[in-house]
Coordinates of C-alpha atoms in Angstrom, one line a residue:
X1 CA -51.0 -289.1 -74.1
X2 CA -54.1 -287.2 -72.7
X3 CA -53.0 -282.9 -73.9
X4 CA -49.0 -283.3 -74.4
X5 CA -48.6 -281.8 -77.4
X6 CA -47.4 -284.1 -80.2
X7 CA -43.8 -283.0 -81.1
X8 CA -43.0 -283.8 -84.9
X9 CA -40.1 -286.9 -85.3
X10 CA -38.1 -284.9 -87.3
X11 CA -37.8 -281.9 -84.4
X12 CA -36.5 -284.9 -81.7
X13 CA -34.2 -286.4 -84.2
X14 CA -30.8 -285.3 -85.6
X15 CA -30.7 -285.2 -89.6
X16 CA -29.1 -287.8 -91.3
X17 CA -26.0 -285.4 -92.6
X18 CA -25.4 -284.9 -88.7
X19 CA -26.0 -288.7 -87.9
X20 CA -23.1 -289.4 -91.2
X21 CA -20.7 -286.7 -89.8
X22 CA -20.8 -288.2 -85.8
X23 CA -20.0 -291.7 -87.6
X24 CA -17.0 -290.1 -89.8
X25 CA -15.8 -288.4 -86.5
X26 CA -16.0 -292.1 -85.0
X27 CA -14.0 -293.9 -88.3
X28 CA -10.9 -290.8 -88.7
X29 CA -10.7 -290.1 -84.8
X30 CA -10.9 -286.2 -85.6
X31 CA -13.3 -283.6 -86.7
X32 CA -11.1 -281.7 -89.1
X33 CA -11.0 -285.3 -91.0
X34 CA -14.5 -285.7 -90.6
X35 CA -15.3 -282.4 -92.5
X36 CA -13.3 -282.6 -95.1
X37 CA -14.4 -286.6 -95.9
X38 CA -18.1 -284.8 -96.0
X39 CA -16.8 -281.7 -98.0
X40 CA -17.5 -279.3 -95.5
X41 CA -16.1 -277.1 -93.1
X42 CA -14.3 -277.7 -89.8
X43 CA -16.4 -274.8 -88.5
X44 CA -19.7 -276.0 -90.3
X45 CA -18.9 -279.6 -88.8
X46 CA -18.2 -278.3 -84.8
X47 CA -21.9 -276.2 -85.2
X48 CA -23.7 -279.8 -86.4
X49 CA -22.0 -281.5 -83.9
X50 CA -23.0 -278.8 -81.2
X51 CA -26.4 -278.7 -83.0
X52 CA -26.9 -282.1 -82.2
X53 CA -25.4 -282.4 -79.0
X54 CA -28.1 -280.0 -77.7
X55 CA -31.2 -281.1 -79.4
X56 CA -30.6 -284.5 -77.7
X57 CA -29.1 -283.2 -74.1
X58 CA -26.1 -285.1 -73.8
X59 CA -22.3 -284.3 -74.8
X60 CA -20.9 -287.0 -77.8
X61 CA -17.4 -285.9 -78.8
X62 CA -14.9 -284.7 -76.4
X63 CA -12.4 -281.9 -78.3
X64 CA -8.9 -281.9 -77.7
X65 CA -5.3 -280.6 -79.7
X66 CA -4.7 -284.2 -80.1
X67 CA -8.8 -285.4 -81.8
X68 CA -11.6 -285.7 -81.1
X69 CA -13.1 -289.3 -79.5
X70 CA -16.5 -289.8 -78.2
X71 CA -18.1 -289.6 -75.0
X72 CA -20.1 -292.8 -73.5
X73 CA -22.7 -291.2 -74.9
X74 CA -21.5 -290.4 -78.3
X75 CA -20.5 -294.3 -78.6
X76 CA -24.0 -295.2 -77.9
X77 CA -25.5 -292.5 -80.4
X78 CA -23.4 -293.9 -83.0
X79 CA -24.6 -297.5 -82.9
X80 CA -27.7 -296.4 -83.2
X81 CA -26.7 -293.7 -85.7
X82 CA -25.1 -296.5 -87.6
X83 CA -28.5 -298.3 -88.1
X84 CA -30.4 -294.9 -89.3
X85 CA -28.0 -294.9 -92.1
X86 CA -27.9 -297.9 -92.7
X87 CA -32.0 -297.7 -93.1
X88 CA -31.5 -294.7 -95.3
X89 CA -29.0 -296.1 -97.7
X90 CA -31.3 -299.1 -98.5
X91 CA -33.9 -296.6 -98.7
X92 CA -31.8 -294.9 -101.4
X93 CA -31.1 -298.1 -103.4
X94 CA -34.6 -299.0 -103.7
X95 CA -35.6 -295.7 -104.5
X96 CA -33.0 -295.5 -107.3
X97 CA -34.5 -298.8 -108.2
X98 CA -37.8 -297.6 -108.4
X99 CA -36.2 -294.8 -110.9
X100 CA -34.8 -297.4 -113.0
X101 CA -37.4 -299.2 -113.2
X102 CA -39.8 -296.1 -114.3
X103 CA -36.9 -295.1 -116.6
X104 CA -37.2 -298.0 -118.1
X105 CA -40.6 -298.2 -119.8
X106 CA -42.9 -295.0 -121.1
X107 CA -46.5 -295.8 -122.0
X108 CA -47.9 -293.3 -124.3
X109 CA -51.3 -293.0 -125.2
X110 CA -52.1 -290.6 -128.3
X111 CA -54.8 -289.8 -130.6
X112 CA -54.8 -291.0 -134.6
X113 CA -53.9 -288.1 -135.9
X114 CA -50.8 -287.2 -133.9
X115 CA -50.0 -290.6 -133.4
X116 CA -50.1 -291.1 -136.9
X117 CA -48.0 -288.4 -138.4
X118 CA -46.0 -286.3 -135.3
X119 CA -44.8 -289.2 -132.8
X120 CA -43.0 -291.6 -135.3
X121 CA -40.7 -288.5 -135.5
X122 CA -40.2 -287.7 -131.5
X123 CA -40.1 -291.5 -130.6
X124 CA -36.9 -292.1 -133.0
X125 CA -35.2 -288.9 -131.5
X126 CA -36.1 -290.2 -128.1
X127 CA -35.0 -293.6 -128.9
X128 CA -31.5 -291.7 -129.3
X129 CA -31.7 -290.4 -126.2
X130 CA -33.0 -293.3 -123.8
X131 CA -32.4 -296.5 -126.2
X132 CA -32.8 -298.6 -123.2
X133 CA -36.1 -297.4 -122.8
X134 CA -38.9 -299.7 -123.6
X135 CA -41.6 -298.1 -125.4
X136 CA -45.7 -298.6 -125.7
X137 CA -47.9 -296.8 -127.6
X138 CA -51.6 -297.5 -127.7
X139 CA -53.5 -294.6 -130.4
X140 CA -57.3 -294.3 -129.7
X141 CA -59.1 -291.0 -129.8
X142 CA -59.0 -288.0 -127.6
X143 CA -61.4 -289.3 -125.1
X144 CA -60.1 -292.9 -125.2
X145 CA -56.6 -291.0 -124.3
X146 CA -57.9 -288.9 -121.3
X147 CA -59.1 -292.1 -119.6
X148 CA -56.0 -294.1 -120.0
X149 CA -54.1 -290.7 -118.6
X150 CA -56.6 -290.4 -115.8
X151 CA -56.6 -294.1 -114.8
X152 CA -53.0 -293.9 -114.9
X153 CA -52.4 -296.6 -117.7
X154 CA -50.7 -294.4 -119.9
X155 CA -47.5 -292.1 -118.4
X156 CA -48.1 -289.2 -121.1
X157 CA -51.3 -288.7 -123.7
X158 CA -51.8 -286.5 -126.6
X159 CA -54.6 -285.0 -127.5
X160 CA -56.6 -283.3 -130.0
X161 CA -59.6 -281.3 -128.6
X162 CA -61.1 -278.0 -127.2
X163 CA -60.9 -278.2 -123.9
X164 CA -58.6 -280.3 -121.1
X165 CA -60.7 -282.1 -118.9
X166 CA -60.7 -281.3 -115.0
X167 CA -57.6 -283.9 -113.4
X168 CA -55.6 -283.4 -116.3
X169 CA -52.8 -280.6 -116.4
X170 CA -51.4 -279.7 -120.0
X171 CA -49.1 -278.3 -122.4
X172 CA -49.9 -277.0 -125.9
X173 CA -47.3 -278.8 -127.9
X174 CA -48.6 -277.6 -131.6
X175 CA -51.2 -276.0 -133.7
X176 CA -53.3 -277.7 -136.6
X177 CA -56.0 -277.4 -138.6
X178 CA -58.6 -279.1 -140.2
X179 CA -58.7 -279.3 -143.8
X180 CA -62.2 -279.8 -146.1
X181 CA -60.9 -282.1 -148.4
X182 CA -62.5 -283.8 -152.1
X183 CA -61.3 -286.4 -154.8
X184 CA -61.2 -284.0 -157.8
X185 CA -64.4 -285.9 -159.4
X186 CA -66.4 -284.1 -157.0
X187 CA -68.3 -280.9 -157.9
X188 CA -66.9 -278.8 -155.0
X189 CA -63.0 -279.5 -156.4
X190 CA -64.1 -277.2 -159.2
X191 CA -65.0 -274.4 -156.5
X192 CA -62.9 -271.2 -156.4
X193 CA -64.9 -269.4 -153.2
X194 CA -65.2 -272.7 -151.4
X195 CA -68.3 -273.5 -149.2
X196 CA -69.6 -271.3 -146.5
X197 CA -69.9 -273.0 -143.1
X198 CA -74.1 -273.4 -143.2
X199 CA -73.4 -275.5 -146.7
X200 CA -70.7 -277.7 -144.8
X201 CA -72.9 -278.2 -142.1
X202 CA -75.8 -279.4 -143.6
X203 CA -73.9 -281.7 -146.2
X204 CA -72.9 -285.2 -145.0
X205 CA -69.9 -285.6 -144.6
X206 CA -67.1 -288.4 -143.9
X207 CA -66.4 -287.8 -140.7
X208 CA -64.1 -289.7 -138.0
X209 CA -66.3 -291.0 -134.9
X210 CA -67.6 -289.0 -131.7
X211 CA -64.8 -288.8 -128.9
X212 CA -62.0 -287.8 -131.4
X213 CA -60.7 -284.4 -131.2
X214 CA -61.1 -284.4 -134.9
X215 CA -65.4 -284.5 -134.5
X216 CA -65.2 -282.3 -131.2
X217 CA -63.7 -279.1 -133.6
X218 CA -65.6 -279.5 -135.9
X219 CA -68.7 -279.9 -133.8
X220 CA -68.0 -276.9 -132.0
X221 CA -67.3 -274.7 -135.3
X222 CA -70.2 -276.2 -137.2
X223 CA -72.8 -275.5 -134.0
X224 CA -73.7 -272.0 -134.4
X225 CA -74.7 -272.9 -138.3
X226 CA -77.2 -275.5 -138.0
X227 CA -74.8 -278.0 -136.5
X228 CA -73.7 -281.2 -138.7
X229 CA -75.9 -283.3 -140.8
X230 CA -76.4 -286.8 -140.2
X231 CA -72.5 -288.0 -141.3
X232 CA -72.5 -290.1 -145.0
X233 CA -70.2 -292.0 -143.5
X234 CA -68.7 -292.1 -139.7
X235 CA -65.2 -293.8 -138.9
X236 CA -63.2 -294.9 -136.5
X237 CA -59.7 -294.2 -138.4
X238 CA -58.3 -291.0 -140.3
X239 CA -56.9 -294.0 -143.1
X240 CA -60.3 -295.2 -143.7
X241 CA -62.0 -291.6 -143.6
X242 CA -59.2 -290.8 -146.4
X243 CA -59.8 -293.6 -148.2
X244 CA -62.8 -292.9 -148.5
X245 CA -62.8 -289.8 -150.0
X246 CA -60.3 -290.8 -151.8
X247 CA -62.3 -293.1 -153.4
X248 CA -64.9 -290.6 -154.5
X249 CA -67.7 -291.0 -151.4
X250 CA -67.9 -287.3 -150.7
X251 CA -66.3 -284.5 -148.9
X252 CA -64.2 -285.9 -145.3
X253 CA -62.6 -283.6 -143.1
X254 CA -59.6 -284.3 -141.5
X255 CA -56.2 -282.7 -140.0
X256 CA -54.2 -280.7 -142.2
X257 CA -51.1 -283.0 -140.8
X258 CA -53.4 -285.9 -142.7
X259 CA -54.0 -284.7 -146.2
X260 CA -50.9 -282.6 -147.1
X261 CA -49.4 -285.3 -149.2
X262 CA -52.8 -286.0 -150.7
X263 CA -53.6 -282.8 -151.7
X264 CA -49.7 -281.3 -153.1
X265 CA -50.1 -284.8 -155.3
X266 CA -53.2 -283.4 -156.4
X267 CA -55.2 -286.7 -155.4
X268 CA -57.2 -284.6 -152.8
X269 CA -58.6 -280.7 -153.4
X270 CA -58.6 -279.0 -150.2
X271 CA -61.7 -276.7 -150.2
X272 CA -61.9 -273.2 -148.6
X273 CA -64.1 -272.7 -145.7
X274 CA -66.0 -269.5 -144.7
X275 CA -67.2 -268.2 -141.6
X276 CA -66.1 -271.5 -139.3
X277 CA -62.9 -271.7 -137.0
X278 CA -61.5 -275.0 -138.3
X279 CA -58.1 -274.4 -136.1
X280 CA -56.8 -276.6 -133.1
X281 CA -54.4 -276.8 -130.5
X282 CA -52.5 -280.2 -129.9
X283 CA -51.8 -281.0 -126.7
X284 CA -49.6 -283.5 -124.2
X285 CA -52.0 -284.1 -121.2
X286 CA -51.0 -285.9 -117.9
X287 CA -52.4 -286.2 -114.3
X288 CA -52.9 -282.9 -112.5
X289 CA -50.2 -282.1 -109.9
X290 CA -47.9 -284.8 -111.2
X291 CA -45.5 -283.1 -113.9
X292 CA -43.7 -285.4 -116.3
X293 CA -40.7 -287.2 -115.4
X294 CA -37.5 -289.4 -116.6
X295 CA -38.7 -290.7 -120.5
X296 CA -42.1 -289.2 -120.0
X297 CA -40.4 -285.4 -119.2
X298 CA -37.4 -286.2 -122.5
X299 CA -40.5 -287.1 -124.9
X300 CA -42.7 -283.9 -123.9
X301 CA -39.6 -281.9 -124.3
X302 CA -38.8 -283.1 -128.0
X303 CA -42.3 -282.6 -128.7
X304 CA -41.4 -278.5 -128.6
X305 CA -38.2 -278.9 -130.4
X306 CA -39.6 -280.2 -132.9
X307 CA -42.3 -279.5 -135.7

């Protein structure tokens, strides 16, 4: 094409509401009929027409008291006009079928603690909402979550740690804390100060694996103070890291959302905590630039409706 200058497609071609009102001018044999069969007005209709008639350099409808009917031209457009919409409308179905199909199903991916003890709740009010919708939940921990969200397995994650890891966008969806807890057999259940943050820190503890949102707080609370002693026992579960210390193994630490029961029945003793940060945001995390949509969008939603 050597230097002509490359002129856009959709600068040489008329829109498709312009190509849909030239065939309703073909099928009612006036313009007036056309615009109102489009819901627009006669005047709106004769500048689209007239729009269109000079973008492509040739007359198509000539106007008269008795219709309008089409030039040689305007016959010729219309076949061809016929076929553009024709495209567009099986464009449309497969698009909408494409919605349905996404509408469908929503995989979630969420870490143990919120899986645990806040989704039951916002998948049974969702379920109310989109019963058709076929759901999957696959509960890991925070770092296990990110990568199904950033490998696009998982349509919406939940997550429990600091930070939000670049090619994720976000939304803070709760607040927690974590909770020093003990079997009342233990010595620190008959504490009234608590434990200050160097004591917790160099005792080991029960503690849920590295990768959970659970470990990454208290990591990052514990770090100025020594940072945390070898664990007594490391786990992949918040159950087993409660049943642990319920059984009498030593002090665990765990989310607040995770012990409640435990500790107003008197089976746990929550211990106070000096001079660390032990709170957390919760957070819904999906793939940056690509905001929720159809069950994925209704689920976030409940999730800040709801405690």
């Amino acid at each position: 094409m050597g230097d002509e200058k490359w002129v856009p497609l959709a600068h040489r071609v008329p829109d498709l509401g312009a190509l849909e009102l030239l065939l309703a001018v073909a099928r009612v044999g006036s313009l007036s009929g056309a615009a109102r069969r489009l819901g627009i007005t006669q005047p709106a209709a004769s500048s689209r027409i007239r729009a269109m008639e000079t973008r492509l350099g040739v007359a198509l409808v000539d106007r008269s008291p008795r219709g309008s009917t089409l030039t040689a031209e305007g016959a010729l457009v219309t076949d061809w006009a016929r076929r553009v919409v024709e495209a567009a409308e099986a464009f449309d179905a497969g698009a909408q079928a494409l919605r349905g199909r996404r509408d469908s199903r929503l995989r979630v991916a969420a870490s143990m603690t919120i899986a645990e003890y806040l989704l039951p709740g916002w998948l049974i009010a969702l379920r109310g909402q989109r019963p058709d919708t076929a759901v999957s939940l696959h509960a890991g921990n925070s770092a296990v979550v990110v990568q199904r969200v950033l490998t696009h397995e998982a349509d919406l994650g939940f997550v429990e740690g600091l930070t939000v890891p670049e090619g994720l966008d976000s939304a803070v969806i709760a607040q927690d804390r974590l909770v020093v807890a003990v079997a009342p057999v233990h010595p620190w259940a008959r504490r009234t100060r608590g434990v200050e943050a160097a004591e917790l820190a160099a005792t080991p503890l029960i503690l849920r694996e590295r990768g959970s949102g659970t470990r990454q707080v208290l990591d990052a609370a514990l770090a100025g103070h020594g940072g945390l002693a070898a664990p007594l026992l490391e786990l992949a579960s918040t159950t087993a890291v409660k049943a642990a210390a319920l059984g009498g193994a030593g002090p665990c630490v765990l989310s607040e959302l995770a012990v409640v029961d435990e500790v107003a029945a008197r089976r746990l003793v929550e211990v106070a905590v000096t001079g660390a940060e032990l709170g957390r945001a919760l957070r819904a995390v999906w793939p940056a630039g690509a905001r929720p949509a159809g069950p994925a969008r209704d689920l976030l939603s409940l999730t800040r409706g709801m405690p």
